[in-house]
Amino acid sequence: MSALTQTSEAGGGPVSQRPTLADVASAAGVSVSTASLAFSGAGPIADSTRRRVLDAAAGLGYSGPNPLGRQLRSGRSGIVGVVVGDALKRSFRDPVSIQMLDGLVDTLGPLGLGVLLIPGPTGPDEPAVDPLVESAAMDVAVMLWGANEDDPTLQALGRRGIPAVVVEGQDLPGVVTIGITDREGVADATRHLLGLGHERIATVTLPFGPDRRSGLADEARLREITWTIARRRLDGLRDAGVTPTAVYETPASLVEHGATAARALLSGPPATRPTAVVAQSDLLASGVVLGAREMGLRVPEDVSVAGFDGLDLPWLAPDLLTTVTQPIAEKGATVGRVIQGLLAGETPADDVLPVQLRVGTTTGPAPQA
């Protein structure tokens, strides 16, 4: 009788059993611990031995150690929690979020790690911390927005002892941050507009914080910015020597919010309205372009528009948006490699990826008075 069959007490016939790791080890002529190493990919084991174990497993129809048992033995869940900066239904309308998740998942998949998507704060009436952050099993958490050290989600993860990776964060003690040179990129886009003769430059921003307000921001509101992405990109304009003629805050990076901002910023007389708008995302910038067109304004003859991200926006054809391109998928892959290092017991360094100005057809010389 084979090692994988046994006699039933009732009828005496053979009953098939699921092969075990011990069966594989026996067939390969190695110890159970060596067979385990062959499947885990860790530890010192010769390639020829690993191949012998895997061939024996294939011959027996053994697919690998039980995932639940492996999790219990390792004390790990095999899950990476990804806390998005918004409601999931809005995040999945943003190509930046999708492309970055693609880069992240492509890196985590071969490591045998799954992803748990956790919504972020969606407004002032919502809980500051999603319950999943407090209770869900995860080995590492990723925060997809520029949190600071006072962020309640980051503090909740710290209380649980879960290592965190913050995207677009900077200088957070005990937390790995992956960023881009967005402040410098916005400064480059602003200098490009200055070189075209623009003096009245407005800006449309990403949310200032979890309260997600919408409208023109005065000086008091500007002092209330808690999310660092909006702050850094505003600082980029000032680095170029520009104080915006108006700052319009949006509750999310969506086309319709950019169009609403355009109607607010460009409704004045030609002598006083902005001749250029720098938007903190390409979706917002495309909304500004569409809103300007609806108002009968020509882009770039009446108003120039620049964005940030480097997205493919076919609905703007024949125009090509002037934008600051960022390596979105590479940023996600970089986060994945940092997670791999954290799980291996390493202390990965912070990383900052470069961006680049791409001049399109939506910026041109300032209109003559």
Coordinates of N, CA, C and O in Angstrom, one line a residue, residues 212-369:
R212 N -11.4 67.9 4.2 CA -11.8 67.9 2.8 C -12.8 69.1 2.4 O -13.9 68.8 1.9
R213 N -12.3 70.3 2.6 CA -13.2 71.4 2.3 C -13.0 71.7 0.8 O -12.1 71.3 0.1
S214 N -13.9 72.6 0.3 CA -13.9 73.0 -1.1 C -14.1 74.5 -1.1 O -15.0 75.0 -0.5
G215 N -13.2 75.2 -1.8 CA -13.4 76.7 -2.0 C -12.1 77.4 -1.9 O -11.0 76.9 -1.8
L216 N -12.2 78.7 -2.0 CA -11.1 79.6 -2.0 C -10.5 79.6 -0.5 O -11.3 79.7 0.4
A217 N -9.2 79.5 -0.4 CA -8.6 79.4 0.9 C -7.9 80.7 1.2 O -7.1 81.3 0.5
D218 N -8.3 81.3 2.4 CA -7.7 82.5 2.9 C -6.5 82.2 3.7 O -6.1 81.0 3.9
E219 N -5.8 83.2 4.3 CA -4.6 83.0 5.0 C -4.8 82.1 6.2 O -4.0 81.3 6.6
A220 N -5.9 82.3 6.9 CA -6.2 81.5 8.1 C -6.3 80.0 7.7 O -5.8 79.1 8.4
R221 N -7.0 79.7 6.6 CA -7.2 78.3 6.1 C -5.8 77.7 5.7 O -5.5 76.6 6.0
L222 N -5.0 78.6 5.1 CA -3.6 78.1 4.7 C -2.8 77.6 5.9 O -1.9 76.7 5.7
R223 N -3.0 78.2 7.0 CA -2.3 77.8 8.2 C -2.8 76.5 8.8 O -2.2 76.0 9.7
E224 N -3.9 76.0 8.3 CA -4.5 74.8 8.8 C -4.2 73.5 8.0 O -4.7 72.4 8.3
I225 N -3.3 73.6 7.0 CA -2.9 72.5 6.2 C -2.2 71.4 7.1 O -1.2 71.7 7.8
T226 N -2.7 70.2 7.0 CA -2.1 69.1 7.8 C -1.5 68.0 6.8 O -0.6 67.3 7.3
W227 N -2.0 67.9 5.6 CA -1.5 66.9 4.7 C -0.3 67.5 3.9 O -0.5 68.6 3.3
T228 N 0.8 66.9 4.0 CA 2.0 67.5 3.5 C 2.1 67.7 2.0 O 2.9 68.5 1.5
I229 N 1.4 66.9 1.2 CA 1.4 67.0 -0.3 C 1.0 68.4 -0.7 O 1.7 69.0 -1.5
A230 N -0.2 68.8 -0.2 CA -0.7 70.1 -0.6 C 0.3 71.2 -0.1 O 0.6 72.2 -0.9
R231 N 0.9 71.1 1.1 CA 1.8 72.1 1.6 C 3.1 72.2 0.7 O 3.5 73.2 0.3
R232 N 3.7 71.0 0.4 CA 4.9 71.0 -0.4 C 4.7 71.6 -1.8 O 5.5 72.4 -2.3
R233 N 3.6 71.3 -2.4 CA 3.3 71.8 -3.8 C 3.0 73.3 -3.8 O 3.3 74.0 -4.7
L234 N 2.4 73.8 -2.7 CA 2.2 75.2 -2.5 C 3.5 75.9 -2.4 O 3.8 77.0 -2.9
D235 N 4.4 75.2 -1.6 CA 5.7 75.8 -1.3 C 6.5 75.9 -2.6 O 7.4 76.8 -2.8
G236 N 6.2 75.0 -3.6 CA 6.9 75.0 -4.9 C 6.7 76.3 -5.6 O 7.6 76.9 -6.3
L237 N 5.5 76.8 -5.6 CA 5.2 78.1 -6.2 C 6.0 79.2 -5.6 O 6.6 80.1 -6.3
R238 N 6.0 79.2 -4.3 CA 6.8 80.3 -3.5 C 8.3 80.1 -3.8 O 9.0 81.2 -3.8
D239 N 8.8 78.9 -3.9 CA 10.2 78.7 -4.3 C 10.5 79.4 -5.6 O 11.6 79.9 -5.8
A240 N 9.5 79.5 -6.5 CA 9.8 80.1 -7.8 C 9.5 81.6 -7.7 O 9.6 82.3 -8.7
G241 N 9.2 82.1 -6.5 CA 9.0 83.6 -6.4 C 7.6 84.0 -6.6 O 7.4 85.2 -6.8
V242 N 6.6 83.1 -6.6 CA 5.2 83.5 -6.9 C 4.4 83.3 -5.6 O 4.4 82.3 -4.9
T243 N 3.6 84.4 -5.3 CA 2.5 84.3 -4.4 C 1.2 84.2 -5.2 O 0.9 85.1 -5.9
P244 N 0.5 83.0 -5.1 CA -0.7 82.9 -5.9 C -1.7 84.0 -5.7 O -1.9 84.4 -4.6
T245 N -2.3 84.3 -6.9 CA -3.3 85.3 -6.8 C -4.6 84.8 -6.1 O -5.4 85.5 -5.5
A246 N -4.7 83.5 -6.1 CA -5.8 82.8 -5.4 C -5.4 81.3 -5.3 O -4.7 80.7 -6.1
V247 N -5.9 80.7 -4.1 CA -5.7 79.3 -3.9 C -7.0 78.7 -3.7 O -7.8 79.1 -2.8
Y248 N -7.3 77.7 -4.6 CA -8.6 77.0 -4.5 C -8.4 75.6 -4.0 O -7.7 74.8 -4.6
E249 N -8.9 75.3 -2.8 CA -8.8 74.0 -2.2 C -9.9 73.0 -2.7 O -11.1 73.4 -2.8
T250 N -9.5 71.8 -3.1 CA -10.6 70.8 -3.5 C -10.6 69.7 -2.5 O -9.6 69.4 -1.8
P251 N -11.8 69.0 -2.5 CA -11.9 67.9 -1.5 C -11.3 66.5 -2.0 O -11.2 65.6 -1.3
A252 N -11.0 66.5 -3.3 CA -10.4 65.2 -3.9 C -9.8 65.5 -5.3 O -10.2 66.6 -5.9
S253 N -9.0 64.7 -5.7 CA -8.4 64.8 -7.0 C -9.3 64.2 -8.1 O -9.0 63.1 -8.6
L254 N -10.3 65.0 -8.5 CA -11.2 64.6 -9.5 C -11.5 65.7 -10.5 O -11.4 66.9 -10.2
V255 N -11.8 65.3 -11.7 CA -12.0 66.2 -12.8 C -13.1 67.3 -12.5 O -12.9 68.5 -12.7
E256 N -14.2 66.8 -11.9 CA -15.3 67.8 -11.6 C -14.9 68.8 -10.6 O -15.4 70.0 -10.7
H257 N -13.9 68.5 -9.7 CA -13.5 69.5 -8.7 C -12.6 70.6 -9.4 O -12.6 71.7 -9.1
G258 N -11.8 70.1 -10.4 CA -11.1 71.1 -11.2 C -11.9 72.0 -12.0 O -11.7 73.2 -12.1
A259 N -13.0 71.5 -12.5 CA -14.0 72.3 -13.3 C -14.7 73.3 -12.4 O -14.8 74.5 -12.8
T260 N -15.0 72.9 -11.2 CA -15.6 73.8 -10.2 C -14.6 74.9 -9.9 O -15.0 76.1 -9.8
A261 N -13.4 74.6 -9.7 CA -12.4 75.6 -9.4 C -12.2 76.6 -10.5 O -12.0 77.8 -10.3
A262 N -12.3 76.1 -11.8 CA -12.1 77.0 -12.9 C -13.2 78.0 -12.9 O -13.0 79.2 -13.2
R263 N -14.4 77.6 -12.7 CA -15.6 78.5 -12.7 C -15.4 79.6 -11.6 O -15.8 80.8 -11.8
A264 N -14.8 79.2 -10.5 CA -14.6 80.2 -9.4 C -13.4 81.1 -9.7 O -13.5 82.3 -9.4
L265 N -12.4 80.6 -10.3 CA -11.2 81.4 -10.5 C -11.2 82.3 -11.8 O -10.6 83.4 -11.8
L266 N -11.9 81.9 -12.8 CA -11.8 82.5 -14.1 C -13.1 83.3 -14.5 O -13.2 83.7 -15.7
S267 N -13.9 83.6 -13.5 CA -15.2 84.2 -13.9 C -15.1 85.8 -13.9 O -16.0 86.5 -14.2
G268 N -13.9 86.3 -13.4 CA -13.8 87.7 -13.4 C -13.4 88.3 -14.7 O -13.2 87.7 -15.7
P269 N -13.3 89.7 -14.7 CA -12.9 90.4 -16.0 C -11.5 90.0 -16.4 O -10.6 89.7 -15.5
P270 N -11.2 90.1 -17.7 CA -9.9 89.7 -18.2 C -8.7 90.5 -17.5 O -7.6 89.9 -17.3
A271 N -9.0 91.7 -17.1 CA -7.9 92.5 -16.5 C -7.5 92.0 -15.1 O -6.4 92.4 -14.6
T272 N -8.3 91.2 -14.4 CA -8.0 90.8 -13.1 C -7.9 89.3 -12.9 O -7.3 88.9 -11.9
R273 N -8.5 88.5 -13.8 CA -8.5 87.1 -13.5 C -7.1 86.5 -13.8 O -6.3 87.1 -14.5
P274 N -6.8 85.3 -13.3 CA -5.5 84.7 -13.5 C -5.3 84.4 -15.0 O -6.2 84.1 -15.7
T275 N -4.1 84.6 -15.4 CA -3.7 84.2 -16.8 C -3.1 82.8 -16.8 O -2.9 82.2 -17.9
A276 N -2.9 82.2 -15.7 CA -2.3 80.8 -15.6 C -2.8 80.2 -14.3 O -3.0 80.9 -13.3
V277 N -3.0 78.9 -14.4 CA -3.4 78.1 -13.2 C -2.5 76.9 -13.1 O -2.3 76.1 -14.1
V278 N -1.9 76.7 -11.9 CA -1.1 75.5 -11.6 C -2.0 74.6 -10.7 O -2.3 75.0 -9.6
A279 N -2.3 73.4 -11.2 CA -3.1 72.5 -10.5 C -2.2 71.4 -9.9 O -1.2 71.0 -10.5
Q280 N -2.5 70.9 -8.7 CA -1.7 69.9 -8.0 C -1.8 68.5 -8.5 O -1.2 67.6 -7.9
S281 N -2.7 68.3 -9.4 CA -2.8 66.9 -10.0 C -3.3 67.1 -11.5 O -3.9 68.2 -11.8
D282 N -3.1 66.1 -12.3 CA -3.5 66.2 -13.7 C -5.0 66.1 -13.8 O -5.6 66.8 -14.7
L283 N -5.7 65.4 -13.0 CA -7.2 65.3 -13.0 C -7.7 66.7 -12.7 O -8.7 67.2 -13.4
L284 N -7.2 67.4 -11.7 CA -7.7 68.7 -11.4 C -7.4 69.7 -12.6 O -8.2 70.5 -13.0
A285 N -6.2 69.6 -13.1 CA -5.8 70.4 -14.3 C -6.7 70.2 -15.5 O -7.1 71.2 -16.1
S286 N -7.0 68.9 -15.7 CA -7.9 68.7 -16.9 C -9.3 69.3 -16.6 O -9.9 69.7 -17.6
G287 N -9.7 69.2 -15.4 CA -11.0 69.9 -15.0 C -11.0 71.4 -15.3 O -11.9 72.0 -15.7
V288 N -9.8 72.0 -14.9 CA -9.7 73.4 -15.2 C -9.7 73.7 -16.7 O -10.4 74.7 -17.1
V289 N -9.1 72.9 -17.5 CA -9.1 73.1 -18.9 C -10.5 73.0 -19.5 O -11.0 73.8 -20.2
L290 N -11.3 71.9 -19.0 CA -12.6 71.7 -19.5 C -13.5 72.8 -19.0 O -14.4 73.3 -19.8
G291 N -13.3 73.2 -17.8 CA -14.1 74.3 -17.2 C -13.9 75.6 -18.0 O -14.8 76.4 -18.3
A292 N -12.7 75.9 -18.3 CA -12.3 77.1 -19.1 C -13.0 77.1 -20.4 O -13.5 78.1 -20.9
R293 N -12.9 75.9 -21.1 CA -13.6 75.8 -22.4 C -15.1 76.1 -22.3 O -15.6 76.8 -23.2
E294 N -15.7 75.5 -21.3 CA -17.1 75.7 -21.1 C -17.5 77.2 -20.9 O -18.6 77.6 -21.3
M295 N -16.5 78.0 -20.4 CA -16.8 79.4 -20.1 C -16.4 80.2 -21.4 O -16.5 81.4 -21.3
G296 N -16.0 79.6 -22.4 CA -15.7 80.3 -23.7 C -14.3 80.8 -23.7 O -13.9 81.6 -24.6
L297 N -13.4 80.3 -22.8 CA -12.0 80.7 -22.8 C -11.2 79.8 -23.6 O -11.4 78.6 -23.6
R298 N -10.2 80.3 -24.2 CA -9.3 79.5 -25.0 C -8.0 79.1 -24.2 O -7.5 79.9 -23.4
V299 N -7.6 77.9 -24.3 CA -6.4 77.4 -23.6 C -5.4 77.0 -24.7 O -5.7 76.2 -25.6
P300 N -4.2 77.7 -24.7 CA -3.7 78.6 -23.7 C -3.8 80.1 -24.0 O -3.2 80.9 -23.3
E301 N -4.5 80.4 -25.1 CA -4.5 81.9 -25.5 C -5.0 82.8 -24.4 O -4.5 83.9 -24.2
D302 N -6.1 82.4 -23.7 CA -6.7 83.2 -22.6 C -6.2 82.8 -21.3 O -6.1 83.6 -20.4
V303 N -5.9 81.5 -21.1 CA -5.4 81.0 -19.8 C -4.6 79.8 -20.0 O -4.9 78.9 -20.8
S304 N -3.4 79.8 -19.4 CA -2.5 78.6 -19.4 C -2.8 77.7 -18.2 O -3.2 78.2 -17.1
V305 N -2.7 76.4 -18.4 CA -3.0 75.4 -17.3 C -1.8 74.4 -17.3 O -1.5 73.8 -18.3
A306 N -1.3 74.2 -16.1 CA -0.3 73.1 -15.9 C -0.8 72.2 -14.8 O -1.4 72.6 -13.8
G307 N -0.4 70.9 -14.9 CA -0.8 69.9 -13.9 C 0.4 69.2 -13.3 O 1.5 69.7 -13.3
F308 N 0.1 68.1 -12.6 CA 1.1 67.3 -12.0 C 0.7 65.8 -12.0 O -0.4 65.5 -11.5
D309 N 1.6 65.0 -12.5 CA 1.4 63.5 -12.5 C 2.0 62.9 -13.8 O 2.6 61.8 -13.7
G310 N 1.7 63.5 -15.0 CA 2.1 62.9 -16.2 C 1.2 61.8 -16.7 O 1.6 60.8 -17.3
L311 N -0.1 62.0 -16.5 CA -1.1 61.0 -16.9 C -1.4 61.1 -18.4 O -1.2 62.2 -19.0
D312 N -1.9 60.0 -19.0 CA -2.4 60.0 -20.4 C -3.9 60.5 -20.3 O -4.7 59.8 -19.7
L313 N -4.2 61.6 -20.9 CA -5.6 62.2 -20.8 C -6.2 62.3 -22.2 O -6.2 63.4 -22.7
P314 N -6.7 61.3 -22.7 CA -7.2 61.4 -24.1 C -8.4 62.3 -24.3 O -8.6 62.8 -25.4
W315 N -9.1 62.6 -23.2 CA -10.3 63.4 -23.4 C -9.9 64.9 -23.6 O -10.8 65.7 -23.9
L316 N -8.6 65.2 -23.4 CA -8.2 66.6 -23.7 C -7.8 66.8 -25.1 O -7.4 67.9 -25.5
A317 N -7.7 65.8 -25.9 CA -7.3 65.9 -27.3 C -8.1 67.0 -28.0 O -9.3 67.2 -27.8
P318 N -7.4 67.8 -28.9 CA -6.0 67.6 -29.3 C -5.0 68.2 -28.4 O -3.8 68.1 -28.8
D319 N -5.3 68.7 -27.3 CA -4.3 69.3 -26.4 C -3.6 68.2 -25.6 O -4.1 67.1 -25.3
L320 N -2.3 68.5 -25.3 CA -1.5 67.7 -24.4 C -1.2 68.5 -23.2 O -0.6 69.6 -23.4
L321 N -1.5 68.1 -22.1 CA -1.4 68.9 -20.8 C 0.1 69.1 -20.5 O 0.9 68.2 -20.5
T322 N 0.4 70.4 -20.2 CA 1.7 70.6 -19.6 C 1.7 70.1 -18.2 O 0.8 70.5 -17.4
T323 N 2.6 69.3 -17.8 CA 2.6 68.6 -16.5 C 3.9 68.3 -16.0 O 4.9 68.3 -16.7
V324 N 4.0 68.0 -14.7 CA 5.2 67.5 -14.1 C 5.0 66.0 -13.9 O 4.1 65.5 -13.3
T325 N 5.8 65.2 -14.6 CA 5.6 63.7 -14.6 C 6.3 63.1 -13.4 O 7.4 63.5 -13.1
Q326 N 5.7 62.2 -12.8 CA 6.3 61.4 -11.7 C 6.3 59.9 -12.0 O 5.4 59.4 -12.8
P327 N 7.2 59.2 -11.5 CA 7.3 57.7 -11.8 C 6.3 56.9 -10.9 O 6.7 56.3 -9.9
I328 N 5.1 56.9 -11.3 CA 4.0 56.4 -10.4 C 4.2 54.9 -10.1 O 4.2 54.5 -8.9
A329 N 4.3 54.1 -11.2 CA 4.4 52.6 -10.9 C 5.7 52.3 -10.2 O 5.8 51.4 -9.4
E330 N 6.8 53.1 -10.6 CA 8.1 52.8 -9.9 C 8.0 53.1 -8.4 O 8.6 52.5 -7.6
K331 N 7.2 54.2 -8.1 CA 7.0 54.5 -6.7 C 6.3 53.3 -5.9 O 6.7 53.0 -4.8
G332 N 5.3 52.7 -6.6 CA 4.7 51.6 -6.0 C 5.6 50.4 -5.8 O 5.6 49.7 -4.8
A333 N 6.5 50.2 -6.8 CA 7.4 49.1 -6.7 C 8.5 49.3 -5.6 O 8.9 48.4 -4.9
T334 N 8.9 50.6 -5.5 CA 9.8 50.9 -4.4 C 9.2 50.7 -3.1 O 9.9 50.1 -2.2
V335 N 7.9 51.0 -2.9 CA 7.3 50.7 -1.6 C 7.3 49.2 -1.4 O 7.5 48.7 -0.3
G336 N 7.0 48.4 -2.4 CA 7.1 46.9 -2.3 C 8.4 46.4 -1.9 O 8.5 45.5 -1.0
R337 N 9.5 47.0 -2.4 CA 10.8 46.5 -2.0 C 11.1 46.9 -0.6 O 11.8 46.2 0.2
V338 N 10.6 48.1 -0.1 CA 10.8 48.5 1.3 C 10.1 47.5 2.2 O 10.6 47.1 3.2
I339 N 8.9 47.1 1.8 CA 8.1 46.1 2.6 C 8.9 44.8 2.7 O 9.0 44.2 3.8
Q340 N 9.5 44.4 1.6 CA 10.3 43.1 1.6 C 11.4 43.3 2.6 O 11.7 42.3 3.4
G341 N 12.1 44.4 2.6 CA 13.2 44.6 3.6 C 12.7 44.6 5.0 O 13.4 44.0 5.9
L342 N 11.6 45.3 5.3 CA 11.1 45.3 6.6 C 10.7 43.9 7.2 O 11.1 43.6 8.3
L343 N 10.1 43.1 6.3 CA 9.8 41.8 6.7 C 11.0 40.9 6.9 O 10.9 39.8 7.6
A344 N 12.1 41.2 6.2 CA 13.3 40.5 6.4 C 14.1 41.0 7.6 O 15.3 40.5 7.8
G345 N 13.6 41.9 8.4 CA 14.3 42.4 9.5 C 15.3 43.5 9.3 O 16.1 43.9 10.1
E346 N 15.2 44.1 8.1 CA 16.1 45.2 7.7 C 15.6 46.5 8.1 O 14.4 46.6 8.5
T347 N 16.4 47.5 8.0 CA 15.9 48.9 8.2 C 16.1 49.7 7.0 O 17.1 50.4 6.7
P348 N 15.1 49.7 6.0 CA 15.3 50.3 4.8 C 15.4 51.8 4.9 O 14.8 52.4 5.9
A349 N 16.1 52.5 4.0 CA 16.3 53.9 4.1 C 15.1 54.6 3.4 O 14.5 54.0 2.5
D350 N 14.9 55.8 3.7 CA 13.9 56.6 3.0 C 14.4 56.8 1.6 O 15.6 56.7 1.3
D351 N 13.5 57.1 0.7 CA 13.8 57.3 -0.7 C 13.0 58.4 -1.3 O 11.8 58.6 -1.0
V352 N 13.6 59.2 -2.2 CA 13.0 60.3 -2.9 C 13.2 60.1 -4.4 O 14.4 60.1 -4.8
L353 N 12.2 60.0 -5.2 CA 12.3 59.8 -6.6 C 12.1 61.1 -7.4 O 11.4 62.0 -7.0
P354 N 12.8 61.2 -8.5 CA 12.8 62.5 -9.2 C 11.6 62.6 -10.1 O 11.0 61.7 -10.5
V355 N 11.2 63.9 -10.4 CA 10.1 64.2 -11.3 C 10.7 65.1 -12.4 O 11.8 65.6 -12.4
Q356 N 9.9 65.3 -13.5 CA 10.4 66.1 -14.6 C 9.2 66.9 -15.3 O 8.1 66.3 -15.5
L357 N 9.5 68.1 -15.6 CA 8.5 68.9 -16.3 C 8.4 68.5 -17.8 O 9.4 68.2 -18.5
R358 N 7.1 68.3 -18.2 CA 6.8 68.0 -19.6 C 5.9 69.1 -20.2 O 4.8 69.3 -19.7
V359 N 6.5 69.9 -21.1 CA 5.7 71.0 -21.7 C 4.8 70.5 -22.8 O 5.3 69.8 -23.7
G360 N 3.5 70.8 -22.7 CA 2.5 70.4 -23.7 C 2.0 71.6 -24.4 O 2.6 72.7 -24.5
T361 N 0.7 71.5 -24.8 CA 0.0 72.6 -25.5 C -0.9 73.5 -24.7 O -1.5 74.4 -25.2
T362 N -1.0 73.2 -23.4 CA -1.9 73.9 -22.6 C -1.3 75.1 -21.9 O -1.9 75.8 -21.1
T363 N 0.0 75.4 -22.2 CA 0.6 76.6 -21.7 C 1.2 77.4 -22.8 O 1.7 76.8 -23.8
G364 N 1.1 78.7 -22.7 CA 1.6 79.6 -23.8 C 1.8 81.0 -23.3 O 1.6 81.2 -22.0
P365 N 2.2 81.9 -24.1 CA 2.5 83.3 -23.6 C 1.3 83.9 -23.0 O 0.1 83.6 -23.3
A366 N 1.6 84.7 -22.0 CA 0.5 85.4 -21.2 C -0.2 86.3 -22.2 O 0.4 87.0 -23.1
P367 N -1.6 86.4 -22.1 CA -2.3 87.3 -23.0 C -2.0 88.8 -22.8 O -1.7 89.2 -21.7
Q368 N -2.0 89.5 -23.8 CA -1.7 90.9 -23.7 C -2.9 91.7 -23.1 O -4.0 91.4 -23.4
A369 N -2.5 92.6 -22.3 CA -3.6 93.4 -21.6 C -4.3 94.3 -22.6 O -3.8 94.7 -23.6

